[in-house]
Each structure stands twice: as structure tokens, then as C-alpha cells.
Amino acid sequence: MSNLLIHSMSEFSDLILGSMHAAGTRSIVEVGAEFGGMSHQLAAYAEATGGSLTSIDPAPKAGFAEWAAGNVHVTHVADTSHRAMPGMTDVDAWVIDGDHNYYTVLGELRIADELSRRDGKPLLAFLHDVSWPCARRDMYYAPETLPPEWVHPHSWDGGVKLEDGGIHAGRGMRGMGQFAWAEKAGGPRNGVLTAVEDFLEEVRSDARPLAWVHVPAVLGLGVIFDASAPWAADVAALLHPWHDNQLVATLELNRLRNYLTVIEWQDREASRIGGRAAA
């Protein structure tokens, strides 16, 4: 079922790589490699520009570590983002697509911003999953590794639907034991977009000019960049037509509704024959 849903950050490669080219990016840090789809494109960009890619992922899919070890432009760091990121230096761009929960994302943005200011680099960060379903709801791969006070009550079996913010046992979009959803959407300290908004509010209090772009497609691409950077106007010109684009958002909603309907049909059929559907 999952192959019916376009979900990779690599779908935004034209916007991401185009922005990097406009910004003169050379040193890239990626958080969350998983299958390596975006990693391959970032590595190709690094090779073409004489740059480097550092990919942080404690447990990528099979074959990724071997691929990274065989690519002179790629370094794989098998650790969590909060432990590995502080050791990075002179980073031109951050690509954040790791754990999709408030605590992790807010920490990643704070670290990226602190390092950018320390090294005199304008902040340029790309984030995935800033739209539904992770915008206002935490998703956990390993909640036991997070501080308990930051973890919402969650379900490994429950699924999520567009029409409400609750949880549905054995129904809706779900992780089938691979990840857990917070049982309720919304409220403080919940979701990727909430983390982004709270980070931007912190930055505004320091009167630093960070720009924000939200592309409402393929689960949502977010871009944060320094509006005072010499390349900011070029990046803004590339991304502005996609920011909060209503047509794109409508198409994404339609796609998600169709996908969730297929899951519902599959669940209904599995229930009829006594099996269990896979979302």
C-alpha cells in the first residue's frame, strides 16, 4: 500500500537543489537518510560542485552505509541528530527529514541556527512533513529515547484520518508497528509545523530576519532561510510561487483523500476475510 503514496523528500529535488545552487551551497548536512532517495541526489550535487554531504541517521535502510562508505563525497554518521549535529562545522545547508516530532525538530532547528551563527553562515534549512499528518501531530520511531515529558500518549496500532484529530484502532494511515502516532492532534508541543512556528517565534524575539516558505504538497516541504543573505532574493524568487499555493494544497488534499479511501477499502476487505490490511 505504501508505494501508492508519494512521500519522499526527493520529490522536491528541483526546489531544494535549485535553492542550494542559488545559495552557492557546498557543505550539506542531511538528517534522516532512510532509503537514501534524497541522499543520492544530494551526493550527486556535492560531486558536481566539489562539495560534501554528511548524512546523519542511526539506523538507515540496508545498503545505505555501504553506499556512503563507497562515495568520497559522502560521510555517514550513525547517531541521533541531537548528538551528531553539534559536531558539524561550516554547514551551508541543512536537510531535515528525521523523526517527525516536536521535541526532535525544535532541537534540530535550534542547533542548526546556533551553528550557523557561530560559523558566520546564513541559515538555510529544508524540512519535510510540515503538512498533514505530522504538522500538528507527533510521530515517534523510538519514543523511549526521548525525554518522557516531551512524549504525548501514543499508539502503535492506531491510524489517523483527515476529518478528525483523534486516533483510530486498526484504521486510517498507520505505521503497522513501524512508528507510533500521538493519540491526539493539536495543542502545545505537538507536531513538526508547531515546532517550526515556535522556533520562528524564538528567532523573531532576537530580531533576526528569517524567511519561511511552506510548499503544501507531498506531506509538506518547509524552507527557512536568512532573508539578509546575499542570495536570499534568488531563493525567494524560486520558492515564492509555491508558498501556500492554494491549487497545490487542493491537489494534495485530494490525493490524501483518495489514498485514505483505498486504505478503507482494503481494511474493509481484510475484515471481511478475517485478515489484517497493511497501510
mmCIF file with all atom_site columns, C-alpha atoms in Angstrom, residues 13-103:
data_model
loop_
_atom_site.group_PDB
_atom_site.id
_atom_site.type_symbol
_atom_site.label_atom_id
_atom_site.label_alt_id
_atom_site.label_comp_id
_atom_site.label_asym_id
_atom_site.label_entity_id
_atom_site.label_seq_id
_atom_site.pdbx_PDB_ins_code
_atom_site.Cartn_x
_atom_site.Cartn_y
_atom_site.Cartn_z
_atom_site.occupancy
_atom_site.B_iso_or_equiv
_atom_site.pdbx_formal_charge
_atom_site.auth_seq_id
_atom_site.auth_comp_id
_atom_site.auth_asym_id
_atom_site.auth_atom_id
_atom_site.pdbx_PDB_model_num
ATOM 1  C CA . SER A 1 13  ? 14.637 17.946 -5.504 1.00 0.00 ? 13  SER A CA 1
ATOM 2  C CA . ASP A 1 14  ? 14.245 20.690 -8.133 1.00 0.00 ? 14  ASP A CA 1
ATOM 3  C CA . LEU A 1 15  ? 13.318 23.239 -5.457 1.00 0.00 ? 15  LEU A CA 1
ATOM 4  C CA . ILE A 1 16  ? 15.892 22.033 -2.936 1.00 0.00 ? 16  ILE A CA 1
ATOM 5  C CA . LEU A 1 17  ? 18.821 21.701 -5.317 1.00 0.00 ? 17  LEU A CA 1
ATOM 6  C CA . GLY A 1 18  ? 17.804 24.869 -7.153 1.00 0.00 ? 18  GLY A CA 1
ATOM 7  C CA . SER A 1 19  ? 17.846 26.779 -3.874 1.00 0.00 ? 19  SER A CA 1
ATOM 8  C CA . MET A 1 20  ? 21.216 25.296 -2.960 1.00 0.00 ? 20  MET A CA 1
ATOM 9  C CA . HIS A 1 21  ? 22.625 26.302 -6.326 1.00 0.00 ? 21  HIS A CA 1
ATOM 10 C CA . ALA A 1 22  ? 21.333 29.852 -5.871 1.00 0.00 ? 22  ALA A CA 1
ATOM 11 C CA . ALA A 1 23  ? 22.887 29.979 -2.391 1.00 0.00 ? 23  ALA A CA 1
ATOM 12 C CA . GLY A 1 24  ? 26.226 28.574 -3.523 1.00 0.00 ? 24  GLY A CA 1
ATOM 13 C CA . THR A 1 25  ? 25.867 25.624 -1.154 1.00 0.00 ? 25  THR A CA 1
ATOM 14 C CA . ARG A 1 26  ? 28.819 23.272 -0.856 1.00 0.00 ? 26  ARG A CA 1
ATOM 15 C CA . SER A 1 27  ? 28.649 21.692 2.604  1.00 0.00 ? 27  SER A CA 1
ATOM 16 C CA . ILE A 1 28  ? 25.353 19.841 3.200  1.00 0.00 ? 28  ILE A CA 1
ATOM 17 C CA . VAL A 1 29  ? 24.161 18.036 6.319  1.00 0.00 ? 29  VAL A CA 1
ATOM 18 C CA . GLU A 1 30  ? 21.215 15.676 5.938  1.00 0.00 ? 30  GLU A CA 1
ATOM 19 C CA . VAL A 1 31  ? 19.247 14.419 8.935  1.00 0.00 ? 31  VAL A CA 1
ATOM 20 C CA . GLY A 1 32  ? 17.419 11.175 8.176  1.00 0.00 ? 32  GLY A CA 1
ATOM 21 C CA . ALA A 1 33  ? 18.567 9.110  5.213  1.00 0.00 ? 33  ALA A CA 1
ATOM 22 C CA . GLU A 1 34  ? 16.143 6.160  5.469  1.00 0.00 ? 34  GLU A CA 1
ATOM 23 C CA . PHE A 1 35  ? 16.064 4.710  1.935  1.00 0.00 ? 35  PHE A CA 1
ATOM 24 C CA . GLY A 1 36  ? 18.607 7.192  0.582  1.00 0.00 ? 36  GLY A CA 1
ATOM 25 C CA . GLY A 1 37  ? 16.412 8.624  -2.205 1.00 0.00 ? 37  GLY A CA 1
ATOM 26 C CA . MET A 1 38  ? 17.219 12.239 -1.400 1.00 0.00 ? 38  MET A CA 1
ATOM 27 C CA . SER A 1 39  ? 20.726 11.295 -0.300 1.00 0.00 ? 39  SER A CA 1
ATOM 28 C CA . HIS A 1 40  ? 21.640 10.104 -3.790 1.00 0.00 ? 40  HIS A CA 1
ATOM 29 C CA . GLN A 1 41  ? 20.575 13.413 -5.312 1.00 0.00 ? 41  GLN A CA 1
ATOM 30 C CA . LEU A 1 42  ? 22.397 15.426 -2.654 1.00 0.00 ? 42  LEU A CA 1
ATOM 31 C CA . ALA A 1 43  ? 25.518 13.318 -3.219 1.00 0.00 ? 43  ALA A CA 1
ATOM 32 C CA . ALA A 1 44  ? 25.338 13.943 -6.965 1.00 0.00 ? 44  ALA A CA 1
ATOM 33 C CA . TYR A 1 45  ? 25.018 17.678 -6.281 1.00 0.00 ? 45  TYR A CA 1
ATOM 34 C CA . ALA A 1 46  ? 28.009 17.545 -3.909 1.00 0.00 ? 46  ALA A CA 1
ATOM 35 C CA . GLU A 1 47  ? 30.078 15.743 -6.519 1.00 0.00 ? 47  GLU A CA 1
ATOM 36 C CA . ALA A 1 48  ? 29.152 18.240 -9.249 1.00 0.00 ? 48  ALA A CA 1
ATOM 37 C CA . THR A 1 49  ? 30.011 21.237 -7.061 1.00 0.00 ? 49  THR A CA 1
ATOM 38 C CA . GLY A 1 50  ? 33.071 19.810 -5.322 1.00 0.00 ? 50  GLY A CA 1
ATOM 39 C CA . GLY A 1 51  ? 31.168 19.819 -2.054 1.00 0.00 ? 51  GLY A CA 1
ATOM 40 C CA . SER A 1 52  ? 30.310 17.290 0.636  1.00 0.00 ? 52  SER A CA 1
ATOM 41 C CA . LEU A 1 53  ? 27.295 15.547 2.141  1.00 0.00 ? 53  LEU A CA 1
ATOM 42 C CA . THR A 1 54  ? 27.148 14.405 5.752  1.00 0.00 ? 54  THR A CA 1
ATOM 43 C CA . SER A 1 55  ? 24.175 12.137 6.399  1.00 0.00 ? 55  SER A CA 1
ATOM 44 C CA . ILE A 1 56  ? 23.075 11.626 9.996  1.00 0.00 ? 56  ILE A CA 1
ATOM 45 C CA . ASP A 1 57  ? 20.969 8.526  10.598 1.00 0.00 ? 57  ASP A CA 1
ATOM 46 C CA . PRO A 1 58  ? 21.406 5.998  13.427 1.00 0.00 ? 58  PRO A CA 1
ATOM 47 C CA . ALA A 1 59  ? 19.698 3.201  11.511 1.00 0.00 ? 59  ALA A CA 1
ATOM 48 C CA . PRO A 1 60  ? 19.268 3.759  7.748  1.00 0.00 ? 60  PRO A CA 1
ATOM 49 C CA . LYS A 1 61  ? 17.864 1.071  5.489  1.00 0.00 ? 61  LYS A CA 1
ATOM 50 C CA . ALA A 1 62  ? 20.008 -1.835 4.350  1.00 0.00 ? 62  ALA A CA 1
ATOM 51 C CA . GLY A 1 63  ? 22.800 -0.904 1.981  1.00 0.00 ? 63  GLY A CA 1
ATOM 52 C CA . PHE A 1 64  ? 22.934 2.797  2.779  1.00 0.00 ? 64  PHE A CA 1
ATOM 53 C CA . ALA A 1 65  ? 26.033 2.674  4.978  1.00 0.00 ? 65  ALA A CA 1
ATOM 54 C CA . GLU A 1 66  ? 27.881 0.659  2.341  1.00 0.00 ? 66  GLU A CA 1
ATOM 55 C CA . TRP A 1 67  ? 26.864 3.108  -0.386 1.00 0.00 ? 67  TRP A CA 1
ATOM 56 C CA . ALA A 1 68  ? 28.006 6.072  1.713  1.00 0.00 ? 68  ALA A CA 1
ATOM 57 C CA . ALA A 1 69  ? 31.339 4.416  2.517  1.00 0.00 ? 69  ALA A CA 1
ATOM 58 C CA . GLY A 1 70  ? 31.974 3.970  -1.200 1.00 0.00 ? 70  GLY A CA 1
ATOM 59 C CA . ASN A 1 71  ? 31.282 7.617  -2.087 1.00 0.00 ? 71  ASN A CA 1
ATOM 60 C CA . VAL A 1 72  ? 34.139 10.052 -1.443 1.00 0.00 ? 72  VAL A CA 1
ATOM 61 C CA . HIS A 1 73  ? 31.715 12.966 -1.212 1.00 0.00 ? 73  HIS A CA 1
ATOM 62 C CA . VAL A 1 74  ? 29.527 11.345 1.485  1.00 0.00 ? 74  VAL A CA 1
ATOM 63 C CA . THR A 1 75  ? 30.060 10.773 5.205  1.00 0.00 ? 75  THR A CA 1
ATOM 64 C CA . HIS A 1 76  ? 27.543 8.719  7.174  1.00 0.00 ? 76  HIS A CA 1
ATOM 65 C CA . VAL A 1 77  ? 27.219 9.451  10.896 1.00 0.00 ? 77  VAL A CA 1
ATOM 66 C CA . ALA A 1 78  ? 25.363 6.631  12.650 1.00 0.00 ? 78  ALA A CA 1
ATOM 67 C CA . ASP A 1 79  ? 23.981 8.653  15.542 1.00 0.00 ? 79  ASP A CA 1
ATOM 68 C CA . THR A 1 80  ? 20.959 10.709 16.513 1.00 0.00 ? 80  THR A CA 1
ATOM 69 C CA . SER A 1 81  ? 20.622 14.262 15.248 1.00 0.00 ? 81  SER A CA 1
ATOM 70 C CA . HIS A 1 82  ? 20.810 15.920 18.668 1.00 0.00 ? 82  HIS A CA 1
ATOM 71 C CA . ARG A 1 83  ? 24.110 14.170 19.426 1.00 0.00 ? 83  ARG A CA 1
ATOM 72 C CA . ALA A 1 84  ? 25.692 14.432 15.976 1.00 0.00 ? 84  ALA A CA 1
ATOM 73 C CA . MET A 1 85  ? 24.704 17.913 14.781 1.00 0.00 ? 85  MET A CA 1
ATOM 74 C CA . PRO A 1 86  ? 26.718 19.905 17.370 1.00 0.00 ? 86  PRO A CA 1
ATOM 75 C CA . GLY A 1 87  ? 29.888 18.369 15.932 1.00 0.00 ? 87  GLY A CA 1
ATOM 76 C CA . MET A 1 88  ? 29.262 19.791 12.449 1.00 0.00 ? 88  MET A CA 1
ATOM 77 C CA . THR A 1 89  ? 31.141 22.863 11.183 1.00 0.00 ? 89  THR A CA 1
ATOM 78 C CA . ASP A 1 90  ? 30.754 25.339 8.301  1.00 0.00 ? 90  ASP A CA 1
ATOM 79 C CA . VAL A 1 91  ? 27.429 23.905 7.109  1.00 0.00 ? 91  VAL A CA 1
ATOM 80 C CA . ASP A 1 92  ? 25.855 25.717 4.167  1.00 0.00 ? 92  ASP A CA 1
ATOM 81 C CA . ALA A 1 93  ? 22.502 23.888 4.144  1.00 0.00 ? 93  ALA A CA 1
ATOM 82 C CA . TRP A 1 94  ? 20.553 21.523 6.384  1.00 0.00 ? 94  TRP A CA 1
ATOM 83 C CA . VAL A 1 95  ? 18.113 18.919 5.042  1.00 0.00 ? 95  VAL A CA 1
ATOM 84 C CA . ILE A 1 96  ? 15.951 17.744 7.946  1.00 0.00 ? 96  ILE A CA 1
ATOM 85 C CA . ASP A 1 97  ? 13.806 14.657 7.452  1.00 0.00 ? 97  ASP A CA 1
ATOM 86 C CA . GLY A 1 98  ? 14.380 12.502 10.523 1.00 0.00 ? 98  GLY A CA 1
ATOM 87 C CA . ASP A 1 99  ? 11.997 11.898 13.413 1.00 0.00 ? 99  ASP A CA 1
ATOM 88 C CA . HIS A 1 100 ? 8.794  13.857 12.877 1.00 0.00 ? 100 HIS A CA 1
ATOM 89 C CA . ASN A 1 101 ? 8.014  15.045 16.377 1.00 0.00 ? 101 ASN A CA 1
ATOM 90 C CA . TYR A 1 102 ? 8.081  18.402 18.124 1.00 0.00 ? 102 TYR A CA 1
ATOM 91 C CA . TYR A 1 103 ? 10.954 17.764 20.519 1.00 0.00 ? 103 TYR A CA 1
#
